[in-house]
Amino acid sequence: MIEKIDHIGIAVNSIEERLRFFKDMLSLELAGTEEINDQKVKVAFVKVGDVNIELLEPTDPASPIAKFIAKKGEGIHHIALKTNNISETLKHLNENNITLIDTTPRQGAHGKKIAFIHPKSTGGVLIELCQE
C-alpha cells in the first residue's frame, strides 16, 4: 500500500528566495519546477537522496497555499506518501472512517495522481497520497 515518503511540502512566499537556502547553502539539487494552474501554485522540487522537498509558492491570493501562509506563515504544509495503488488506498481509508479531503485522485505535479487525507484523521498533519 504505502511504499515510502515521497516528499515534504513547504509553503513559501518565494521559491526563488528559498532556493537560495536549499541550493546555495545546502548544495541540494533542483529537480525541476512546474506551475499547477488549477491549484494556483508554482512548485519546485529539491532532491534529498530519494526524497524530495516540494516548495509551494501561491500564484493567486485566493489559493489554498496563500491562505495557509496568511494563517500560519511559511512552513511545512504536508507530508506526501507514495502508494502503489491510490484508488485502493483511498477505498481502504474510507471504509475505515478516515476523513478524506479527496475521495478520488486528482492530477498533481509531474502528472502524478494525488489525494489528501484531512488532518483531523492524522493528528493534525495534512497527508498527501501520490502515485506515479
XYZ file of N, CA and C in Angstrom:
396
model
N 0.832 -1.184 0.000
C 0.000 0.000 0.000
C 0.883 1.257 0.000
N 1.482 1.621 1.142
C 2.386 2.778 1.199
C 3.813 2.278 1.018
N 4.539 2.910 0.098
C 5.892 2.470 -0.229
C 6.980 3.270 0.477
N 6.785 4.604 0.573
C 7.827 5.448 1.157
C 7.321 6.874 1.281
N 8.101 7.702 1.957
C 7.841 9.143 1.924
C 8.279 9.626 0.553
N 7.381 10.278 -0.159
C 7.694 10.794 -1.493
C 8.308 12.186 -1.394
N 7.638 13.067 -0.652
C 8.172 14.415 -0.481
C 7.553 15.089 0.738
N 8.173 16.189 1.130
C 7.663 17.046 2.194
C 7.376 18.394 1.553
N 6.136 18.856 1.683
C 5.723 20.119 1.081
C 5.900 21.276 2.043
N 6.543 22.342 1.567
C 6.775 23.538 2.374
C 6.166 24.733 1.648
N 5.241 25.426 2.311
C 4.618 26.625 1.752
C 5.579 27.799 1.910
N 5.819 28.513 0.809
C 6.758 29.639 0.818
C 6.164 30.826 0.062
N 6.607 32.018 0.418
C 6.196 33.209 -0.323
C 6.923 33.314 -1.654
N 8.185 32.869 -1.678
C 9.004 32.994 -2.883
C 9.906 31.770 -3.041
N 9.657 31.005 -4.082
C 10.519 29.856 -4.377
C 11.949 30.322 -4.614
N 12.094 31.405 -5.362
C 13.429 31.913 -5.690
C 14.240 32.202 -4.426
N 13.616 32.868 -3.450
C 14.316 33.165 -2.195
C 14.693 31.894 -1.444
N 13.782 30.954 -1.351
C 14.035 29.724 -0.591
C 15.034 28.814 -1.292
N 15.088 28.863 -2.623
C 16.077 28.054 -3.342
C 17.495 28.497 -3.016
N 17.665 29.772 -2.698
C 18.998 30.242 -2.299
C 19.498 29.449 -1.099
N 18.598 29.155 -0.170
C 18.988 28.366 1.001
C 19.231 26.909 0.619
N 18.241 26.273 -0.003
C 18.345 24.837 -0.276
C 19.448 24.503 -1.285
N 19.590 25.323 -2.334
C 20.622 25.058 -3.348
C 21.981 25.600 -2.925
N 22.023 26.869 -2.549
C 23.303 27.526 -2.300
C 23.905 27.178 -0.937
N 23.084 27.098 0.084
C 23.601 26.820 1.427
C 23.738 25.322 1.700
N 22.784 24.522 1.215
C 22.811 23.083 1.496
C 23.319 22.252 0.325
N 23.576 22.914 -0.808
C 24.087 22.241 -2.019
C 23.170 21.119 -2.509
N 21.861 21.324 -2.384
C 20.905 20.336 -2.879
C 20.579 20.619 -4.338
N 20.204 19.580 -5.051
C 19.942 19.667 -6.488
C 18.479 20.005 -6.755
N 18.251 21.007 -7.615
C 16.902 21.340 -8.067
C 16.472 20.295 -9.082
N 15.392 19.590 -8.786
C 14.900 18.536 -9.683
C 13.953 19.085 -10.737
N 13.409 20.283 -10.527
C 12.530 20.882 -11.520
C 11.480 21.776 -10.893
N 10.871 22.597 -11.745
C 9.782 23.479 -11.321
C 8.595 23.263 -12.248
N 7.437 23.640 -11.758
C 6.210 23.441 -12.525
C 5.132 24.352 -11.956
N 4.247 24.837 -12.816
C 3.090 25.587 -12.351
C 1.856 24.710 -12.519
N 1.070 24.618 -11.457
C -0.155 23.816 -11.483
C -1.315 24.802 -11.406
N -1.841 25.145 -12.574
C -2.820 26.222 -12.677
C -4.091 25.980 -11.879
N -4.628 24.756 -11.909
C -5.894 24.529 -11.205
C -5.742 24.599 -9.690
N -4.521 24.442 -9.185
C -4.276 24.578 -7.747
C -3.693 25.951 -7.400
N -3.496 26.781 -8.430
C -2.989 28.145 -8.262
C -1.688 28.172 -7.469
N -0.748 27.330 -7.924
C 0.514 27.196 -7.206
C 1.651 26.913 -8.180
N 2.824 27.415 -7.835
C 4.060 27.078 -8.534
C 4.849 26.205 -7.576
N 5.448 25.127 -8.091
C 6.197 24.215 -7.229
C 7.619 24.043 -7.745
N 8.520 23.790 -6.822
C 9.901 23.431 -7.149
C 10.262 22.244 -6.274
N 10.903 21.253 -6.880
C 11.324 20.068 -6.142
C 12.834 20.080 -5.984
N 13.289 19.866 -4.751
C 14.703 19.799 -4.423
C 14.977 18.389 -3.916
N 15.983 17.735 -4.499
C 16.291 16.345 -4.146
C 17.114 16.251 -2.860
N 16.673 15.345 -1.985
C 17.420 14.999 -0.776
C 17.461 13.475 -0.756
N 18.496 12.899 -1.362
C 18.533 11.447 -1.525
C 17.403 11.008 -2.442
N 16.600 10.036 -1.990
C 15.489 9.583 -2.830
C 14.158 10.206 -2.414
N 14.227 11.259 -1.585
C 13.042 12.007 -1.165
C 13.200 13.434 -1.679
N 12.091 14.093 -1.957
C 12.130 15.478 -2.408
C 11.547 16.408 -1.360
N 12.002 17.645 -1.397
C 11.338 18.739 -0.704
C 10.607 19.506 -1.790
N 9.308 19.718 -1.584
C 8.496 20.463 -2.551
C 8.237 21.848 -1.976
N 8.728 22.872 -2.663
C 8.449 24.252 -2.284
C 7.199 24.682 -3.037
N 6.216 25.216 -2.314
C 4.939 25.606 -2.907
C 4.753 27.109 -2.769
N 4.694 27.810 -3.893
C 4.505 29.264 -3.908
C 3.140 29.575 -4.510
N 2.301 30.343 -3.811
C 0.992 30.666 -4.374
C 1.118 31.572 -5.594
N 0.243 31.356 -6.574
C 0.205 32.224 -7.753
C -1.044 33.093 -7.749
N -1.872 32.941 -6.716
C -3.121 33.691 -6.600
C -3.408 33.880 -5.110
N -3.824 35.090 -4.706
C -4.097 35.323 -3.284
C -5.226 34.454 -2.722
N -6.055 33.882 -3.585
C -7.166 33.035 -3.134
C -6.795 31.554 -3.098
N -5.546 31.232 -3.419
C -5.142 29.824 -3.465
C -5.043 29.235 -2.058
N -5.189 27.916 -1.940
C -5.040 27.283 -0.624
C -3.678 27.556 0.025
N -2.626 27.618 -0.773
C -1.292 27.877 -0.210
C -1.200 29.310 0.311
N -1.769 30.276 -0.418
C -1.773 31.668 0.054
C -2.542 31.782 1.366
N -3.670 31.080 1.460
C -4.467 31.100 2.695
C -3.703 30.448 3.848
N -2.998 29.358 3.558
C -2.187 28.681 4.574
C -1.124 29.638 5.116
N -0.401 30.310 4.208
C 0.663 31.237 4.620
C 0.079 32.404 5.413
N -1.072 32.931 4.977
C -1.699 34.045 5.691
C -2.082 33.647 7.114
N -2.513 32.410 7.297
C -2.963 31.940 8.610
C -1.809 31.474 9.498
N -0.855 30.735 8.916
C 0.182 30.086 9.722
C 1.599 30.558 9.428
N 1.780 31.310 8.348
C 3.122 31.700 7.933
C 3.762 30.606 7.094
N 4.936 30.892 6.574
C 5.651 29.891 5.790
C 5.988 28.698 6.678
N 6.034 27.521 6.068
C 6.420 26.348 6.843
C 5.904 25.067 6.238
N 6.083 23.978 6.982
C 5.676 22.666 6.482
C 4.174 22.654 6.254
N 3.787 22.264 5.066
C 2.383 22.217 4.662
C 1.844 20.796 4.687
N 2.617 19.847 4.146
C 2.147 18.458 4.106
C 3.305 17.478 3.981
N 2.989 16.222 4.261
C 3.904 15.109 4.016
C 3.223 14.218 2.991
N 3.950 13.872 1.932
C 3.386 13.037 0.866
C 3.938 11.625 0.956
N 3.033 10.671 0.896
C 3.387 9.259 0.938
C 3.091 8.628 -0.413
N 4.061 7.897 -0.933
C 3.895 7.228 -2.223
C 3.151 5.912 -2.010
N 2.132 5.686 -2.821
C 1.371 4.449 -2.787
C 1.429 3.789 -4.157
N 1.315 2.479 -4.178
C 1.333 1.776 -5.463
C -0.058 1.667 -6.073
N -1.115 2.019 -5.291
C -2.479 1.986 -5.814
C -3.319 2.985 -5.024
N -3.371 4.215 -5.513
C -4.035 5.288 -4.768
C -5.529 5.031 -4.608
N -6.167 4.463 -5.616
C -7.609 4.195 -5.520
C -7.913 3.182 -4.424
N -7.125 2.127 -4.354
C -7.320 1.112 -3.309
C -7.003 1.678 -1.926
N -5.983 2.517 -1.847
C -5.629 3.132 -0.564
C -6.769 4.022 -0.078
N -7.324 4.841 -0.977
C -8.449 5.703 -0.608
C -9.664 4.880 -0.191
N -9.928 3.813 -0.918
C -11.058 2.936 -0.586
C -10.878 2.355 0.817
N -9.689 1.861 1.108
C -9.380 1.282 2.421
C -9.565 2.321 3.532
N -9.052 3.521 3.323
C -9.167 4.575 4.332
C -10.627 4.964 4.545
N -11.363 5.126 3.454
C -12.775 5.497 3.527
C -13.586 4.431 4.269
N -13.313 3.171 3.979
C -14.012 2.067 4.646
C -13.725 2.024 6.143
N -12.622 2.637 6.551
C -12.243 2.673 7.961
C -12.506 4.038 8.599
N -13.421 4.790 7.977
C -13.911 6.069 8.511
C -12.834 7.131 8.693
N -11.836 7.118 7.821
C -10.820 8.165 7.810
C -11.367 9.323 6.981
N -11.269 10.543 7.519
C -11.787 11.715 6.824
C -10.844 12.099 5.683
N -11.383 12.092 4.473
C -10.605 12.407 3.276
C -10.993 13.772 2.736
N -10.017 14.513 2.252
C -10.299 15.743 1.513
C -10.681 15.374 0.087
N -9.966 14.419 -0.483
C -10.243 13.926 -1.838
C -10.663 12.463 -1.742
N -11.858 12.157 -2.214
C -12.300 10.756 -2.217
C -11.890 10.048 -3.497
N -11.523 10.826 -4.503
C -10.982 10.266 -5.746
C -9.701 11.018 -6.084
N -8.758 10.363 -6.748
C -7.491 11.024 -7.093
C -7.693 12.164 -8.084
N -6.787 13.141 -8.013
C -6.752 14.239 -8.983
C -5.325 14.386 -9.491
N -5.156 15.249 -10.470
C -3.850 15.446 -11.098
C -2.972 16.341 -10.234
N -1.736 15.901 -9.974
C -0.772 16.697 -9.228
C 0.444 17.008 -10.080
N 1.497 17.490 -9.454
C 2.742 17.813 -10.155
C 3.336 16.563 -10.791
N 4.035 16.756 -11.872
C 4.704 15.681 -12.619
C 3.735 14.607 -13.101
N 2.460 14.966 -13.266
C 1.472 14.017 -13.764
C 1.073 12.939 -12.774
N 1.459 13.091 -11.514
C 1.106 12.089 -10.503
C -0.371 12.200 -10.137
N -0.949 11.072 -9.735
C -2.278 11.065 -9.140
C -2.085 11.378 -7.663
N -2.899 12.315 -7.136
C -2.772 12.696 -5.730
C -4.139 12.741 -5.051
N -4.126 12.656 -3.738
C -5.318 12.842 -2.911
C -4.840 13.181 -1.504
N -5.642 13.970 -0.801
C -5.261 14.400 0.540
C -6.159 13.787 1.605
N -5.540 13.472 2.744
C -6.244 12.987 3.929
C -6.376 14.172 4.884
N -7.562 14.363 5.442
C -7.810 15.504 6.325
C -6.981 15.388 7.606
N -6.401 16.507 8.054
C -5.602 16.493 9.282
C -6.363 16.026 10.529
N -7.695 16.112 10.513
C -8.482 15.631 11.658
C -8.241 14.147 11.911
N -7.903 13.419 10.860
C -7.704 11.969 10.986
C -6.249 11.573 11.203
N -5.339 12.541 11.191
C -3.909 12.206 11.217
C -3.134 12.906 12.338
N -3.831 13.388 13.328
C -3.141 14.084 14.412
C -2.678 15.474 14.034
N -3.388 16.110 13.106
C -3.081 17.488 12.739
C -2.133 17.658 11.571
N -1.754 16.574 10.909
C -0.825 16.651 9.776
C -1.591 16.409 8.479
N -1.430 17.312 7.514
C -2.018 17.103 6.195
C -1.172 16.061 5.470
N -1.797 14.953 5.090
C -1.094 13.876 4.391
C -1.576 13.831 2.949
N -0.629 13.824 2.034
C -0.920 13.648 0.611
C -0.537 12.226 0.227
N -1.411 11.573 -0.498
C -1.081 10.289 -1.114
C -0.740 10.574 -2.559
N 0.264 9.909 -3.107
C 0.595 10.117 -4.510
C 1.000 8.805 -5.166
N 0.690 8.730 -6.449
C 1.023 7.554 -7.253
C 1.516 8.030 -8.604
N 2.619 7.452 -9.042
C 3.170 7.817 -10.356
C 2.384 7.165 -11.463
